[in-house]
Amino acid sequence: MSREYGRVSIVNLVDLSSRTLEIEPGILKKFIGGAGLAAHLYSEFVKEDVPPLDPASPFIIMTGPFTGTSIMLSGRHGVAGRSPLTGFWGEASVGGNWGRGLRRAGYDGLVVLGKAEKPVYLSINDGKLEFKDASHLWGKDCFETDRLLKNEWGDKIQVCTIGPAGEKMVRFAGVFTDGVHARAAGRCGLGALMGSKNMKAIVVQGQGEIPVGNPDALKESVKELLPTLTGKLKGLSSFGTPGLIVPCEAIGDLPVQNWKRGKWTEGAKKISGQELSERYLKKQFFCFGCPVGCGRTVGGMIDPTLEETGGPEYETLAMLGSNCLIEDLSGILRLNELVNRLGLDSIETGAVVAFSMELFEKGLIGPQELGSLDLRWGNARAAEGLIRMIADREGFGDLLAEGLKVAAERIGGMAPEYAIQTNNMALPAHDPRAYASLALTYPTSNRGPCHCSGFTFWFERASIFPEIGIDKVLDRFESEGKAEMVIKVQDVMSLWENLALCKFSVLGGVQLQDIGKWLKSITGWDLSLEDLIEIGERSFTLKRKLNVGWGISRKNDSLPLRVLTHRVSDGGAGDHLPPFNIMLADYYERRGWSKEGIPEQETLNRLGI
Amino acid sequence: MSREYGRVSIVNLVDLSSRTLEIEPGILKKFIGGAGLAAHLYSEFVKEDVPPLDPASPFIIMTGPFTGTSIMLSGRHGVAGRSPLTGFWGEASVGGNWGRGLRRAGYDGLVVLGKAEKPVYLSINDGKLEFKDASHLWGKDCFETDRLLKNEWGDKIQVCTIGPAGEKMVRFAGVFTDGVHARAAGRCGLGALMGSKNMKAIVVQGQGEIPVGNPDALKESVKELLPTLTGKLKGLSSFGTPGLIVPCEAIGDLPVQNWKRGKWTEGAKKISGQELSERYLKKQFFCFGCPVGCGRTVGGMIDPTLEETGGPEYETLAMLGSNCLIEDLSGILRLNELVNRLGLDSIETGAVVAFSMELFEKGLIGPQELGSLDLRWGNARAAEGLIRMIADREGFGDLLAEGLKVAAERIGGMAPEYAIQTNNMALPAHDPRAYASLALTYPTSNRGPCHCSGFTFWFERASIFPEIGIDKVLDRFESEGKAEMVIKVQDVMSLWENLALCKFSVLGGVQLQDIGKWLKSITGWDLSLEDLIEIGERSFTLKRKLNVGWGISRKNDSLPLRVLTHRVSDGGAGDHLPPFNIMLADYYERRGWSKEGIPEQETLNRLGI
């Protein structure tokens, strides 16, 4: 069953029908795949202002041309749509095995439209789409759903699902795959989008061939790079992203106590990757095609009969750990399992818990909102209770389920000061006071404050991308050179999103020339370095254009005041505050956007969008 | 009729009664008078959250111990209350002769409470208060009101009045004195507060003695300083504040085209103080006791039969001139006379006109809102029409009468980007991109963005206050040393407000030691330099405390995004943007405020408030 790359199923939940759309080669060459192609399809399918949770709001899943091929670190896919959390562009990508499963089932992507009358799930089996009743799955957590579906279809299927939080349209519910290993497309609340469609899960299976024009050339080229890559990513292999906790704390990059403190050395040691490995690690988790295995596998904490469950990432340890002053690693592991089961984004959830702990400390909430929950800093058990209230939308949890900004505004008083968010989305666990570039990256990221659409904190401390002129280490506290760097990194990382390639490949030494070579082996396209960067810029700018249509302008490109005006006073970034407004001005100028942050017509014309 | 300093009349408009309150010496020593004492009285009279235009909202007028004495530049008084424009603390001080008139009529201040059933005015005649029917004055402009009252009471009275804008509670209506010479307590919309009470005017007359303990010592000390002062203020005498237009344009301090441009050299020449002197100046206007006479007197523009009317200040020429790209000086003079007659703040009005011109340019408003008004940049005639609509609250003018922020939010889209305001109050005509200290002064000024409660742009370029350690010129674009300087200047200028002393006295060489000497001659108090500074800090912090009670915190301490992120690209400050958030963090720390901008209890205790 040989086919071309670019096969997308348009799924209509209103009448439970589907049709196949073959994306034109011209469009593929402009956007490649992944999030960029998703943004293109969104703008093709939606010509009016459709609220995120409206039935007409598309839920999009995309792989890329590399997904499931012999290219290392290619076991990824992305979900996208208008974010129920921010109201702006939403995307989240995820590793594991589901993306490859979709492609082997015959499709490179899905666009889901409409809303089913009652809960359904989708099965895609070697090109055949079926809509199945999901009433027996509704209310089940992500682990249970995966198990029940595997009981029905066998263990060879791949399942992507939402948890109870997604069903209840918690604004920061995610889309999960790989069962108990819990790979999460967490950010932007796309689980709520999926839930709003009454769609519980998507099961994929099949033996279809993944289109690669010249498999031998591809394999050869990949093989060449492998030793370098595994060498460079050795640390990541050993400790996974949790290995970052201690070094990030040391440089003042780790959020502590809702972003109020700069130093937490003893606490960081207790929740470190080293500690996790020694005390809890069962084995590594490898996404498809990955020689590194940064994923952690631990035993079940909530259900101790589970021998393996997905362990926490750096972000989870930080947001549900240090940022809540929780230093009990087993408690964090339990919270991690809980959010994975309920289908919540651990970053956003951690931020909401820390916010609530600060409200509790300041007396803005108490027994009336929390019942008997003693929500003092560091209390993992109370955090657990709060998270269940959120997923259930019970009482005060119902308000928190709307996101930080909305909740803070309704609570009033000083509450907005404690909501560390931009456009209703929490900052992830890297501190803009430690890296000025992050202060610029977060507000300008199209999907909301995002460390992955920039990863500028890598680039700020290492000269790892000479191809695009990032060849010297910059002073991490100064504005100098940051706008230029952030733009380059955002554009190139947008390309990576389109390829659905793991971003650790960059740390592993994958360069644009490799991307060009691999794309040529797969599709025959001959793309220059400039072409590739422009593809990234085009995707990035198209998303900005969508966001502008939804009301984004300079006023939205902001950071929480705490991060802008609160010096943490000790730790690796104690005295520093980011020169934000100055970098933002530089950024607009270099991007070809107006002073108000709107892409100029000339810029749009140049990029053909 | 000898009396002590500190005699205040508490006026109740509900039952048209009044009583006299002698302020305790202990309180006087803590606040002295003026705006500080007004803030103290406000907190004494109001214990609940009273909206600005509620009948229970006090309207306060205060002089100081220097007012009307032989101290030069002492012909001033202040009005105060909760600002109808911002909802926070409001104060505005003004020169002329009315303050002295009030004191000679037997009072140092007034607190007006309640709302009259129908329009009244107040007459204070040698200690005797009377409530008079004002129905024949209602609807009359400030010039007419002054004339009509003088026709009744004789030319020796002093009149303070509101215009039609104050009657209609335009949120940026002022309180005016000195008839056609139009001295304006313009900022914060206190004319709307007065109007909300159905109080049109206050007439004062009398021969009462102004309390001075040792008049000879006072006279001697004042005389000594006189030659220095007149020498230093020679330029101000020659060209008044309009003399600042050309030098301010040269350094990038003058707002041009709604703060979008940095250079307007030819235009500035056309609206300069020199041009004004050559073409229109009739004579100088001298406030009581002033040897300088920075006030300008020109002929009537709207009513050419008037031989003398108050000419424009720097702020008026800038806000209704350069900021609207109006380079027709006669047109600006006409607008100046118009706002003085209607009783509008010329700063706010200029900002609202410029904002509307930008809305018009961008197509956000048109014939539907403006009728036939062709509101292109520079069109003084159209500006005149718009201003009349505002004062009449006619159609679109009714919305503009609510202030920049409110109007912009209702208009929506990009409109908030063009509203150059903080907390609904327009920035005055000095550019924070030209002086970093202004970027810190504006948001932290208690009455809203204010160049007078700081005057830091003077201090940033000259070492004019060695007594308080301001003894070197600072780099005007950098953050270094700015928090310290801004705090010192704000505290000392708060003291000046309490004294109701003209701030040009500082440029004229008046130092704190002179203030101490004069206070001693008048009251017998022996206050050290530290005491005096602390009085300023106390008043400043009390107002902050009031503002905090009304919801002020770090979130309000902001600047318009245009000023923070828009480089004007040419002129004397072309490439610069103020390092705002960094200075703000320094400021809170030095002030003894929390990271959220709330004075710590310890700070309040130290100041006894």
PDB file of C-alpha atoms in Angstrom, chain A residues 284-383:
ATOM      1  CA  GLN A 284      13.904   4.247  30.310  1.00  0.00           C
ATOM      2  CA  PHE A 285      11.065   5.006  27.924  1.00  0.00           C
ATOM      3  CA  PHE A 286      12.017   5.260  24.255  1.00  0.00           C
ATOM      4  CA  CYS A 287       9.786   7.008  21.743  1.00  0.00           C
ATOM      5  CA  PHE A 288       9.726   5.354  18.342  1.00  0.00           C
ATOM      6  CA  GLY A 289      13.091   5.519  16.616  1.00  0.00           C
ATOM      7  CA  CYS A 290      14.897   7.037  19.561  1.00  0.00           C
ATOM      8  CA  PRO A 291      18.327   5.837  20.641  1.00  0.00           C
ATOM      9  CA  VAL A 292      18.312   8.115  23.682  1.00  0.00           C
ATOM     10  CA  GLY A 293      15.293   7.224  25.793  1.00  0.00           C
ATOM     11  CA  CYS A 294      14.951  10.372  27.882  1.00  0.00           C
ATOM     12  CA  GLY A 295      11.546   9.138  29.092  1.00  0.00           C
ATOM     13  CA  ARG A 296      11.418   7.777  32.626  1.00  0.00           C
ATOM     14  CA  THR A 297       9.443   4.772  33.731  1.00  0.00           C
ATOM     15  CA  VAL A 298       8.498   4.354  37.372  1.00  0.00           C
ATOM     16  CA  GLY A 299       6.142   2.089  39.245  1.00  0.00           C
ATOM     17  CA  GLY A 300       2.513   3.002  39.857  1.00  0.00           C
ATOM     18  CA  MET A 301       2.068   5.339  42.805  1.00  0.00           C
ATOM     19  CA  ILE A 302      -1.703   5.617  42.832  1.00  0.00           C
ATOM     20  CA  ASP A 303      -2.095   2.069  41.620  1.00  0.00           C
ATOM     21  CA  PRO A 304       0.908   0.164  43.011  1.00  0.00           C
ATOM     22  CA  THR A 305      -0.048  -2.903  40.989  1.00  0.00           C
ATOM     23  CA  LEU A 306       1.107  -1.065  37.884  1.00  0.00           C
ATOM     24  CA  GLU A 307       4.673  -2.065  37.256  1.00  0.00           C
ATOM     25  CA  GLU A 308       5.324   0.726  34.838  1.00  0.00           C
ATOM     26  CA  THR A 309       3.989   4.231  34.484  1.00  0.00           C
ATOM     27  CA  GLY A 310       5.446   7.325  32.882  1.00  0.00           C
ATOM     28  CA  GLY A 311       7.737   9.196  35.250  1.00  0.00           C
ATOM     29  CA  PRO A 312       7.809  12.971  35.605  1.00  0.00           C
ATOM     30  CA  GLU A 313       9.638  15.287  33.249  1.00  0.00           C
ATOM     31  CA  TYR A 314      11.678  18.295  34.355  1.00  0.00           C
ATOM     32  CA  GLU A 315       8.661  20.536  33.803  1.00  0.00           C
ATOM     33  CA  THR A 316       6.468  18.424  36.033  1.00  0.00           C
ATOM     34  CA  LEU A 317       9.051  18.198  38.808  1.00  0.00           C
ATOM     35  CA  ALA A 318       9.478  21.950  38.661  1.00  0.00           C
ATOM     36  CA  MET A 319       5.883  23.077  38.351  1.00  0.00           C
ATOM     37  CA  LEU A 320       4.359  20.543  40.731  1.00  0.00           C
ATOM     38  CA  GLY A 321       7.512  20.391  42.845  1.00  0.00           C
ATOM     39  CA  SER A 322       9.758  23.384  43.425  1.00  0.00           C
ATOM     40  CA  ASN A 323       7.133  25.890  42.367  1.00  0.00           C
ATOM     41  CA  CYS A 324       4.782  24.516  45.034  1.00  0.00           C
ATOM     42  CA  LEU A 325       7.669  23.972  47.480  1.00  0.00           C
ATOM     43  CA  ILE A 326       6.901  20.268  47.384  1.00  0.00           C
ATOM     44  CA  GLU A 327      10.142  18.448  48.118  1.00  0.00           C
ATOM     45  CA  ASP A 328       8.610  15.047  48.690  1.00  0.00           C
ATOM     46  CA  LEU A 329       9.550  13.228  45.510  1.00  0.00           C
ATOM     47  CA  SER A 330       7.086  10.400  46.049  1.00  0.00           C
ATOM     48  CA  GLY A 331       4.361  13.037  46.438  1.00  0.00           C
ATOM     49  CA  ILE A 332       5.322  14.590  43.115  1.00  0.00           C
ATOM     50  CA  LEU A 333       5.347  11.191  41.462  1.00  0.00           C
ATOM     51  CA  ARG A 334       1.854  10.641  42.754  1.00  0.00           C
ATOM     52  CA  LEU A 335       0.727  14.021  41.416  1.00  0.00           C
ATOM     53  CA  ASN A 336       2.379  13.190  38.123  1.00  0.00           C
ATOM     54  CA  GLU A 337       0.466   9.957  37.843  1.00  0.00           C
ATOM     55  CA  LEU A 338      -2.702  11.759  38.836  1.00  0.00           C
ATOM     56  CA  VAL A 339      -2.475  14.484  36.175  1.00  0.00           C
ATOM     57  CA  ASN A 340      -1.573  11.863  33.572  1.00  0.00           C
ATOM     58  CA  ARG A 341      -4.597   9.801  34.503  1.00  0.00           C
ATOM     59  CA  LEU A 342      -6.962  12.759  34.636  1.00  0.00           C
ATOM     60  CA  GLY A 343      -5.505  14.093  31.409  1.00  0.00           C
ATOM     61  CA  LEU A 344      -4.234  17.437  32.620  1.00  0.00           C
ATOM     62  CA  ASP A 345      -1.245  19.485  31.488  1.00  0.00           C
ATOM     63  CA  SER A 346       1.247  19.182  34.340  1.00  0.00           C
ATOM     64  CA  ILE A 347       2.766  22.621  33.683  1.00  0.00           C
ATOM     65  CA  GLU A 348      -0.520  24.462  33.866  1.00  0.00           C
ATOM     66  CA  THR A 349      -1.735  22.325  36.739  1.00  0.00           C
ATOM     67  CA  GLY A 350       1.420  23.030  38.730  1.00  0.00           C
ATOM     68  CA  ALA A 351       1.027  26.734  38.118  1.00  0.00           C
ATOM     69  CA  VAL A 352      -2.605  26.642  39.215  1.00  0.00           C
ATOM     70  CA  VAL A 353      -1.698  24.755  42.382  1.00  0.00           C
ATOM     71  CA  ALA A 354       1.113  27.209  43.222  1.00  0.00           C
ATOM     72  CA  PHE A 355      -1.244  30.122  42.540  1.00  0.00           C
ATOM     73  CA  SER A 356      -3.831  28.569  44.851  1.00  0.00           C
ATOM     74  CA  MET A 357      -1.230  27.982  47.547  1.00  0.00           C
ATOM     75  CA  GLU A 358      -0.337  31.645  47.411  1.00  0.00           C
ATOM     76  CA  LEU A 359      -4.001  32.645  47.571  1.00  0.00           C
ATOM     77  CA  PHE A 360      -4.301  30.389  50.596  1.00  0.00           C
ATOM     78  CA  GLU A 361      -1.220  31.877  52.251  1.00  0.00           C
ATOM     79  CA  LYS A 362      -2.537  35.398  51.686  1.00  0.00           C
ATOM     80  CA  GLY A 363      -5.963  34.476  53.004  1.00  0.00           C
ATOM     81  CA  LEU A 364      -7.772  35.077  49.711  1.00  0.00           C
ATOM     82  CA  ILE A 365      -9.155  31.542  49.816  1.00  0.00           C
ATOM     83  CA  GLY A 366      -9.877  29.295  52.767  1.00  0.00           C
ATOM     84  CA  PRO A 367     -12.276  26.649  54.018  1.00  0.00           C
ATOM     85  CA  GLN A 368     -15.177  28.119  52.054  1.00  0.00           C
ATOM     86  CA  GLU A 369     -13.380  27.393  48.784  1.00  0.00           C
ATOM     87  CA  LEU A 370     -11.256  24.448  49.862  1.00  0.00           C
ATOM     88  CA  GLY A 371     -13.204  22.617  52.515  1.00  0.00           C
ATOM     89  CA  SER A 372     -10.715  20.784  54.672  1.00  0.00           C
ATOM     90  CA  LEU A 373      -7.815  21.045  52.201  1.00  0.00           C
ATOM     91  CA  ASP A 374      -4.857  22.523  54.031  1.00  0.00           C
ATOM     92  CA  LEU A 375      -3.274  24.167  51.015  1.00  0.00           C
ATOM     93  CA  ARG A 376      -0.078  25.368  52.629  1.00  0.00           C
ATOM     94  CA  TRP A 377       3.104  25.417  50.580  1.00  0.00           C
ATOM     95  CA  GLY A 378       4.579  21.993  50.086  1.00  0.00           C
ATOM     96  CA  ASN A 379       1.505  19.956  50.936  1.00  0.00           C
ATOM     97  CA  ALA A 380       1.340  17.358  48.167  1.00  0.00           C
ATOM     98  CA  ARG A 381      -1.753  15.663  49.572  1.00  0.00           C
ATOM     99  CA  ALA A 382      -3.707  18.909  49.522  1.00  0.00           C
ATOM    100  CA  ALA A 383      -2.477  19.544  45.987  1.00  0.00           C
TER     101      ALA A 383
END
